[in-house]
CSV table of C-alpha atoms in Angstrom, one decimal:
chain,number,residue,atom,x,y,z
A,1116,UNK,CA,0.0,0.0,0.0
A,1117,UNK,CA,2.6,2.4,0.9
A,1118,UNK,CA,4.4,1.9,-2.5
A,1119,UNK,CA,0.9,2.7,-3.9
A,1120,UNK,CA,0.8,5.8,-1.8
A,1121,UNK,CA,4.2,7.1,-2.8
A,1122,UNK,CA,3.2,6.9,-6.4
A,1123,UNK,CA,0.7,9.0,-5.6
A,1124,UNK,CA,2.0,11.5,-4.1
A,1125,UNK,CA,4.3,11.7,-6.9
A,1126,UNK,CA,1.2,12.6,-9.0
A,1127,UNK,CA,1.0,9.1,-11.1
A,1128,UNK,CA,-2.6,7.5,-11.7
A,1129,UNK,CA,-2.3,3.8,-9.7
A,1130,UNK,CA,-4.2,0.6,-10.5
A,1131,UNK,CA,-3.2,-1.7,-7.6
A,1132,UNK,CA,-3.3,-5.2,-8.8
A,1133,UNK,CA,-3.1,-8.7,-6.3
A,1134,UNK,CA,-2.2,-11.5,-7.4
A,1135,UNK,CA,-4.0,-14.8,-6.2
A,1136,UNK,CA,-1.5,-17.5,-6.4
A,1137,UNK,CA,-3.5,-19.6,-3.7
A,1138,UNK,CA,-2.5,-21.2,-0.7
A,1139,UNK,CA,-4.1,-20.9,2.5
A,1140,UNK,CA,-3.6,-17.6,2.9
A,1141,UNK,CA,-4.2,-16.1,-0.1
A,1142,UNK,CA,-8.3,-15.0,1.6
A,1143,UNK,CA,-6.7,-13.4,4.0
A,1144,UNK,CA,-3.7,-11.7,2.1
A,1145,UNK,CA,-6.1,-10.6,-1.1
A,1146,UNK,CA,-8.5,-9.2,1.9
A,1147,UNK,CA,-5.5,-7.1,3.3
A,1148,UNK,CA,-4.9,-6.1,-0.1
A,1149,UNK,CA,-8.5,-5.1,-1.3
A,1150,UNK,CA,-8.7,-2.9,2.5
A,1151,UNK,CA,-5.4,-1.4,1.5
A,1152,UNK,CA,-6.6,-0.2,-1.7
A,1153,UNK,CA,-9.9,1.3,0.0
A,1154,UNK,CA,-8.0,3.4,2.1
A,1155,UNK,CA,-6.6,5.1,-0.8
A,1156,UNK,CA,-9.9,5.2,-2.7
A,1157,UNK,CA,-8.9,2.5,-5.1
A,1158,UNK,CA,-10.2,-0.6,-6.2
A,1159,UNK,CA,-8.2,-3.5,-6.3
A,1160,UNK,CA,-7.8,-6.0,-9.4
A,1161,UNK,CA,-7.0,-9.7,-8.4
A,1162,UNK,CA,-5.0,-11.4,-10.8
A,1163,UNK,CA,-5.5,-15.3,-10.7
A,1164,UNK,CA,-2.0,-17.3,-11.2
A,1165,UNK,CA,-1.8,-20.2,-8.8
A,1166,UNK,CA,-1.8,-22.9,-12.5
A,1167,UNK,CA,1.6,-20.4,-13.5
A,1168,UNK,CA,2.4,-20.9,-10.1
A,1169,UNK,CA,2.4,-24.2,-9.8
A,1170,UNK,CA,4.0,-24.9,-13.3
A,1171,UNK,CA,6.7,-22.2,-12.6
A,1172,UNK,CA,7.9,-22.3,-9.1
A,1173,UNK,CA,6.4,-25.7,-7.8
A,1174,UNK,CA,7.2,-28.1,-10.5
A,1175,UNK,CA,10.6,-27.1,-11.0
A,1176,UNK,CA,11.3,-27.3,-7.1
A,1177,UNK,CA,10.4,-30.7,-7.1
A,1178,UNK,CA,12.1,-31.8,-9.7
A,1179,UNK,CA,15.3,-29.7,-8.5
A,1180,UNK,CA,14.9,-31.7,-5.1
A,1181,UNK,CA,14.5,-35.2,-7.0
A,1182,UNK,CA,18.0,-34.2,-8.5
A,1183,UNK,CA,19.8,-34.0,-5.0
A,1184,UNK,CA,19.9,-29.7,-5.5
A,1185,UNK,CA,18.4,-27.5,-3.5
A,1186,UNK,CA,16.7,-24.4,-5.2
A,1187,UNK,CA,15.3,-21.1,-4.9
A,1188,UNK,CA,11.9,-20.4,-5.3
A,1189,UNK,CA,11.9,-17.4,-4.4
A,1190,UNK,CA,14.0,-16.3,-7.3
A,1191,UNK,CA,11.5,-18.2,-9.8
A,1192,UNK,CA,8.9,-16.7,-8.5
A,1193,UNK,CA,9.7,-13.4,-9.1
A,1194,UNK,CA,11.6,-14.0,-12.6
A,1195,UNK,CA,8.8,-16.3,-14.1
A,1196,UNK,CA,5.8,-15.7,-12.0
A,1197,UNK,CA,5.3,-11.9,-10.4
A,1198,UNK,CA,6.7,-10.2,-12.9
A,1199,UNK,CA,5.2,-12.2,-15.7
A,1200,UNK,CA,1.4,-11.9,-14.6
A,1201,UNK,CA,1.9,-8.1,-13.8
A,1202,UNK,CA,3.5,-7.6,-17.2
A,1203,UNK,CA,0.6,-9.1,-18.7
A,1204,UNK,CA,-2.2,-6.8,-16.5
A,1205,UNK,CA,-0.2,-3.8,-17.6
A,1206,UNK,CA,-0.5,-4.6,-21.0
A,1207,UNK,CA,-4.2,-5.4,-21.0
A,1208,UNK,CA,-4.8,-2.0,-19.2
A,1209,UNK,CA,-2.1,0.2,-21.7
A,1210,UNK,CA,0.0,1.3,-18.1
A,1211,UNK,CA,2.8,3.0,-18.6
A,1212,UNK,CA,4.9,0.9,-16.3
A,1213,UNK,CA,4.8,-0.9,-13.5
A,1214,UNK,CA,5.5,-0.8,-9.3
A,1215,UNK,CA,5.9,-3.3,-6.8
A,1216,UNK,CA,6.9,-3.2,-3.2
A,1217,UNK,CA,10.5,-5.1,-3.6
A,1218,UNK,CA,13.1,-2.9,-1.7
A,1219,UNK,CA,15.7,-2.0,-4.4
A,1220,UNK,CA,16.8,0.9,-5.7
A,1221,UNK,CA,16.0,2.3,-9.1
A,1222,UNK,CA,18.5,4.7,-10.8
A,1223,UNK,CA,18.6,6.0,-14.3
A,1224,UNK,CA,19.1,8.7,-16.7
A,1225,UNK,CA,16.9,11.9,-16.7
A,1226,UNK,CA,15.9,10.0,-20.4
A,1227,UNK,CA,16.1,6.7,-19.3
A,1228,UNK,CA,18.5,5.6,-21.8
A,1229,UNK,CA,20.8,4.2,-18.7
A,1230,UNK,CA,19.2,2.5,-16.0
A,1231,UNK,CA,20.4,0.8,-13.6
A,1232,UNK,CA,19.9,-1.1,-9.6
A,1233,UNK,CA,21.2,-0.9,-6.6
A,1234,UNK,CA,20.7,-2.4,-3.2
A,1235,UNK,CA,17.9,-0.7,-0.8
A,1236,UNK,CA,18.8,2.0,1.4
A,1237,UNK,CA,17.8,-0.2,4.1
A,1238,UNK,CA,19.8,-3.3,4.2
A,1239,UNK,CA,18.3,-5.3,6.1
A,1240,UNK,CA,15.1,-5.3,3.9
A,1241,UNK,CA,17.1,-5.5,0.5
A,1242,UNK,CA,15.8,-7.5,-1.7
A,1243,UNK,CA,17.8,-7.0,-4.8
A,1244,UNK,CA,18.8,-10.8,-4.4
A,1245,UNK,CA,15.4,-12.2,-5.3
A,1246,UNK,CA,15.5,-9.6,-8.7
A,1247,UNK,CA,18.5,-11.1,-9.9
A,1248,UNK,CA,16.9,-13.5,-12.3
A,1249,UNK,CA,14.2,-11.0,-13.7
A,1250,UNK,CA,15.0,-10.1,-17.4
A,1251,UNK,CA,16.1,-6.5,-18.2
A,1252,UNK,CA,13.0,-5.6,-20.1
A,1253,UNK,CA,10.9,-6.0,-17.2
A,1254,UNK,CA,12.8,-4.1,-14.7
A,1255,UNK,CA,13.2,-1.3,-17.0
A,1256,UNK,CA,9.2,-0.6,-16.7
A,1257,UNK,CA,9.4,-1.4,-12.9
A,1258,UNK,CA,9.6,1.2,-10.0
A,1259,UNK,CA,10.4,0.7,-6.7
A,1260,UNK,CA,8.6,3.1,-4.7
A,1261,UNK,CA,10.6,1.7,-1.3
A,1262,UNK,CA,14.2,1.2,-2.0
A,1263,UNK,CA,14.6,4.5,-0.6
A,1264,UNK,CA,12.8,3.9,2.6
A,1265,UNK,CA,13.5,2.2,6.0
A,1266,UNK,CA,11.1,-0.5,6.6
A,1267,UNK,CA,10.1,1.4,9.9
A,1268,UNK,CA,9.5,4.4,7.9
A,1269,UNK,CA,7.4,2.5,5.8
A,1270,UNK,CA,5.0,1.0,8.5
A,1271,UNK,CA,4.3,4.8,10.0
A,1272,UNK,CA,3.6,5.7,6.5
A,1273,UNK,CA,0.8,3.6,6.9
A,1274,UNK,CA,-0.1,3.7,10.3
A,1275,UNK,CA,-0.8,7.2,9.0
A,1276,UNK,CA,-3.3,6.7,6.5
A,1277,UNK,CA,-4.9,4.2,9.0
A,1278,UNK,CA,-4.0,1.0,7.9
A,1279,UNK,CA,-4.8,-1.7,10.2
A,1280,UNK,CA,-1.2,-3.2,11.7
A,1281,UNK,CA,-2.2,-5.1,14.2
A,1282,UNK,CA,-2.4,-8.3,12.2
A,1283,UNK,CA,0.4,-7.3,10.1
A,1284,UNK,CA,2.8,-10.2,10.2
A,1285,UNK,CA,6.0,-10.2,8.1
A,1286,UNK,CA,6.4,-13.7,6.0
A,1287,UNK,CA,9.6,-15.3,7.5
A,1288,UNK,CA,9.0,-18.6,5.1
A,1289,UNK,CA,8.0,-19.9,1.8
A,1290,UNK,CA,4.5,-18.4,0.6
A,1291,UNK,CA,3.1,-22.2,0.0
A,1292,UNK,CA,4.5,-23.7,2.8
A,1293,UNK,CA,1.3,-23.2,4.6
A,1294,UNK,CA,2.7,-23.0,7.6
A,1295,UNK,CA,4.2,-26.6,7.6
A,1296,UNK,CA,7.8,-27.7,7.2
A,1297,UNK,CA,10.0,-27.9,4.5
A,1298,UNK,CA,10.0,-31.9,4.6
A,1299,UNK,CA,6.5,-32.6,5.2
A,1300,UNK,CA,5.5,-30.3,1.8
A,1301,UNK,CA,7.8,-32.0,-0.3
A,1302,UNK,CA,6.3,-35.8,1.1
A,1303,UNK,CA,2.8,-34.2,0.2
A,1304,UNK,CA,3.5,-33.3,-3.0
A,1305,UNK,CA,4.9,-37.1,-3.8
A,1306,UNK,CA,8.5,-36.7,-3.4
A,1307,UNK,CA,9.4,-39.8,-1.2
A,1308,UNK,CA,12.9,-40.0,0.0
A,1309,UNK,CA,15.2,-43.3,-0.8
A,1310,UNK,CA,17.6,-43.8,2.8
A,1311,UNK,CA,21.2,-44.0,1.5
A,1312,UNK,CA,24.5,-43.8,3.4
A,1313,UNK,CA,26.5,-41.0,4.9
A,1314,UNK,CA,30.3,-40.9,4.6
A,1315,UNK,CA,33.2,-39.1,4.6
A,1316,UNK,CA,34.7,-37.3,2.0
A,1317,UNK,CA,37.2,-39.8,2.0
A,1318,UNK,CA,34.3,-42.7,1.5
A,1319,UNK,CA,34.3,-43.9,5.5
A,1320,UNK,CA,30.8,-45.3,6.6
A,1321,UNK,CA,29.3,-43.5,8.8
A,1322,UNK,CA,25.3,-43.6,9.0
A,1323,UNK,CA,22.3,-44.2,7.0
A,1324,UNK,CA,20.2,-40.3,6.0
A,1325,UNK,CA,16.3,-40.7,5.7
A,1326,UNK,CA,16.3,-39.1,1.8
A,1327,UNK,CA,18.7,-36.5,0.6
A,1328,UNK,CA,15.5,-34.2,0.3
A,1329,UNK,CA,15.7,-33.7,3.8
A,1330,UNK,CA,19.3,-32.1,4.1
A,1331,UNK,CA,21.2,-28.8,2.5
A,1332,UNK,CA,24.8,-28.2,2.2
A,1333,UNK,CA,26.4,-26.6,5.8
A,1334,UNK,CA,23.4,-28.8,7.8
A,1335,UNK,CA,24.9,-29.5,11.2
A,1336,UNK,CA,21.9,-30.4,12.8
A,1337,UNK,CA,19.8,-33.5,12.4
A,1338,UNK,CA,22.5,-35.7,11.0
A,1339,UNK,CA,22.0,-38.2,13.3
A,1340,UNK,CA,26.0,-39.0,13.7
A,1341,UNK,CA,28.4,-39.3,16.5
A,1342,UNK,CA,32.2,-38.1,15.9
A,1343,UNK,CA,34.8,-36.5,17.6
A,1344,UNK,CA,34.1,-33.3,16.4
A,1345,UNK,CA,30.8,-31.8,14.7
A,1346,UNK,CA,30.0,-32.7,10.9
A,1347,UNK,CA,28.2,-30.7,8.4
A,1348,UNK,CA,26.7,-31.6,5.0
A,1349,UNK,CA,29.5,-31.5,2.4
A,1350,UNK,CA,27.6,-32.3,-0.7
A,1351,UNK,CA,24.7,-34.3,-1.8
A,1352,UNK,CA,25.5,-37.1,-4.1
A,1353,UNK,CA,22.3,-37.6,-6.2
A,1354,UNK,CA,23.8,-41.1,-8.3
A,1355,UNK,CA,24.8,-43.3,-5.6
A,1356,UNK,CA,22.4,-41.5,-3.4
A,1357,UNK,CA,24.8,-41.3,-0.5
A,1358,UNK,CA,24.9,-38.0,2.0
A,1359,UNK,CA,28.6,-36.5,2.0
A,1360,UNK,CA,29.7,-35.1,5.8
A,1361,UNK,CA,32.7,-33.7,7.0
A,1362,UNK,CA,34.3,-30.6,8.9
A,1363,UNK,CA,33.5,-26.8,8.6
A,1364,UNK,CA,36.5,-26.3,7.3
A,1365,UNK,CA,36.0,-28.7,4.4
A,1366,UNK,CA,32.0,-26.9,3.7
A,1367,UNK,CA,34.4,-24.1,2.6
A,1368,UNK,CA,34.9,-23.4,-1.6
A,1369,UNK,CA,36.2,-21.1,-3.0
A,1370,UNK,CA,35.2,-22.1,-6.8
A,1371,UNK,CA,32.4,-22.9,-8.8
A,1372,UNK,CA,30.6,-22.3,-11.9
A,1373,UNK,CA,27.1,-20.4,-12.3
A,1374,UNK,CA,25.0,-21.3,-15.2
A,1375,UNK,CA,21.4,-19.6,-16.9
A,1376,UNK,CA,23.5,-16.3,-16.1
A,1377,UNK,CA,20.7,-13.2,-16.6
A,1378,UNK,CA,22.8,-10.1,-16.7
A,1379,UNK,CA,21.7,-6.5,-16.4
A,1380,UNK,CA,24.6,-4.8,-17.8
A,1381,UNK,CA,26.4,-5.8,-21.0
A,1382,UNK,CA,27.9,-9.4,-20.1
A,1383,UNK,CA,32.0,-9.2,-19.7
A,1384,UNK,CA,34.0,-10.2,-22.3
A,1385,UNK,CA,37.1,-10.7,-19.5
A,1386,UNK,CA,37.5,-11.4,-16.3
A,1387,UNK,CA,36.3,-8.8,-13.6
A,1388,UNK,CA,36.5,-8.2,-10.3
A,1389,UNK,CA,33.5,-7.9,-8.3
A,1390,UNK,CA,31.3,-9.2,-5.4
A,1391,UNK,CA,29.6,-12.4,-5.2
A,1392,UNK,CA,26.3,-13.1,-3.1
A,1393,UNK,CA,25.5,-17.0,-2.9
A,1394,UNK,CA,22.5,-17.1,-0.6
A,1395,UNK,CA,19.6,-14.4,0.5
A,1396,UNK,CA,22.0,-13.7,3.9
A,1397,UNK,CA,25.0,-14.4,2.9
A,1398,UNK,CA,27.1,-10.9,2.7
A,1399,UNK,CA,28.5,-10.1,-0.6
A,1400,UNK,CA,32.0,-11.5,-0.9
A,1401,UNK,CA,35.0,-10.1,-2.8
A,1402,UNK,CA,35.6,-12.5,-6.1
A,1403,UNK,CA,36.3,-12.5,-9.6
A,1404,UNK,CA,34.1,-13.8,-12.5
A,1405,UNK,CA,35.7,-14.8,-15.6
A,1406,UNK,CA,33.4,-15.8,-18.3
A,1407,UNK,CA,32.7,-19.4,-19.5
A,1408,UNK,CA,30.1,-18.4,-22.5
A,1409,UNK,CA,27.1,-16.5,-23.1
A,1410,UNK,CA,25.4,-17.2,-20.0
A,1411,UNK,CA,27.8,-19.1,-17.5
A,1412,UNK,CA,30.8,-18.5,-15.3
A,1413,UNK,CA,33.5,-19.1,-13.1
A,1414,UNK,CA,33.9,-17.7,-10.1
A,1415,UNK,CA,36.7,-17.2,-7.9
A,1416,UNK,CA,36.4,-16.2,-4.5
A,1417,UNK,CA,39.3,-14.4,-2.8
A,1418,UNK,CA,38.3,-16.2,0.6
A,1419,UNK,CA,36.9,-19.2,0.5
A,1420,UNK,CA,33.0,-18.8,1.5
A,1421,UNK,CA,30.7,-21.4,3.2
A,1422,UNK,CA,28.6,-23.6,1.7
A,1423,UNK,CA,28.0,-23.2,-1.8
A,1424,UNK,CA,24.8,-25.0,-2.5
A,1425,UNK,CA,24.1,-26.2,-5.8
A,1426,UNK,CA,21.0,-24.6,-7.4
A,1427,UNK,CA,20.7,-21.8,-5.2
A,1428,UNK,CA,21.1,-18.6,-7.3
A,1429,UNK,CA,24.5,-16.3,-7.2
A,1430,UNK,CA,24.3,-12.6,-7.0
A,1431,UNK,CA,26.7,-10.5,-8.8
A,1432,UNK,CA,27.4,-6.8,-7.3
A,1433,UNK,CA,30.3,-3.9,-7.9
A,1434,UNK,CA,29.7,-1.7,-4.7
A,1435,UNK,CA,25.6,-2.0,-4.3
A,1436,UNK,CA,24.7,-2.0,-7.7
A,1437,UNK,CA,23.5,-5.7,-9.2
A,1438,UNK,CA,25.2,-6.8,-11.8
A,1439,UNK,CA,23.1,-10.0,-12.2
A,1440,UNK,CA,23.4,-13.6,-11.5
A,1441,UNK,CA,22.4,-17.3,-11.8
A,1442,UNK,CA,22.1,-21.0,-10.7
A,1443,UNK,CA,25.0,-22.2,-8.9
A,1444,UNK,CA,26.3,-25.2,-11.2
């Protein structure tokens, strides 16, 4: 709502526009939604997407799963869902461009011929991660109304025009998790896990995992194996379904490849130094990319990071502004 408000004030016409991607929640979100519009004397259009949804972000996170990786749907979502069905309401309804609430910064050109984004001024609420994946040609049409705004600047903002905070929650988890766990979403959707044995990096026995669905790379907890000193998942080794464990200091990499690379600036042509973001909290490391082909890479960390998860997505930054990224290979 506040995103909607800012526009406003900025003297732009708003349609606000909810999309239903079902779940549980979704009554109760598009509610919120349609009594956030009313406050600014709009109407609310609701969008229906859960079949995009499902194809997009679900299917493809099971499938990741059956392959012993552990994705991101989060950065599907926004590159082949949100974006998407918004792209298509603005073009029934001729808009000029598009808003959301993502906090990220917007910069460009006073003719727009260069545009480019940058983390949010609050950093703790940046979400320039999640964008890394959307193509160029829908961020040029997108605004960010927030990326300039603290997140506690943004809740008296509306606590001003009387929106109703007292159920406000913030979503700490997966929007169609339901409020159930990881695990017990995947079993539901059919994804049964075959036990296989953990061992060392070096191939030593040393216990039987219930499914390699059930564990991510740097897992400490929940292993279910007694050592001298504590284990963490190393890797997941999808063809001889066996559960790879062995010291912090052996989680660490400090290589890998990215692949499906969507960049927002003109791709390098040599190598470049830069700053490399492999997971939504993970700080931005120092590292150089040097490119593989049109849309993968190597890159190099100049400190070895921990753990680099396979089919998570890899942010690319010089100083705050996103360069891009992709799927870690």
């Amino acid at each position: 709502m506040v995103a909607a408000l800012q526009l406003r004030l900025r003297g732009f016409r708003v349609i606000p526009v909810a999309l239903d991607l079902g779940g549980a929640d979704a009554p109760w979100l598009l509610d919120r939604a349609a009594r956030a519009a009313a406050l600014l004397g709009l109407e609310l259009m609701i969008e229906p997407g859960a079949e995009v949804f499902s194809r997009e972000v679900v299917q493809p996170l099971l499938a990741a799963y059956s392959q012993a990786r552990t994705p991101n749907p989060c950065l599907c979502c926004n590159a082949r869902v949100k974006f998407v069905l918004l792209g298509r309401v603005a073009e029934r309804l001729r808009a000029d461009g598009l808003a959301t609430g993502h906090y990220l910064r917007r910069r460009a050109t006073p003719d727009e011929t260069e545009i480019s984004w940058h983390q949010a001024r609050d950093q703790g609420k940046d979400q320039s991660y999640f964008l890394q994946a959307v193509p160029t040609a829908w961020l040029r049409r997108c605004l960010f109304p927030l990326g300039e705004l603290f997140k506690s600047e943004v809740l008296s903002l509306a606590r001003e025009v009387g929106y109703e905070l007292s159920g406000y929650r913030e979503s700490q988890e997966l929007c169609f998790l339901q409020g159930e766990k990881y695990q017990d979403f995947l079993l539901r959707q059919g994804l049964v896990g075959v036990p296989g044995e953990i061992t060392s990096l070096e191939g030593s026995f040393l216990g039987r995992h219930r499914g390699l669905q059930n564990y991510t790379i740097g897992q400490r907890r929940g292993l279910g194996v007694a050592y001298s000193e504590p284990l963490y998942v190393c890797a997941l080794d999808g063809t001889r379904n066996r559960l790879l464990v062995g010291t912090r200091e052996q989680v660490l990499r400090q290589s890998f490849q990215v692949t499906s690379v969507n960049w927002l600036v003109p791709s390098p042509a040599a190598p470049l130094k830069l700053e490399c973001q492999i997971r939504y909290r993970h700080r931005p490391a120092p590292a150089t990319l040097t490119p593989l082909s049109e849309d993968r890479v190597r890159i190099d960390f100049v400190t070895p990071q921990f753990a680099v998860t396979p089919g998570q997505g890899a942010a690319f930054y010089l100083g705050d502004r996103l360069l891009g990224g992709g799927t870690i290979e």
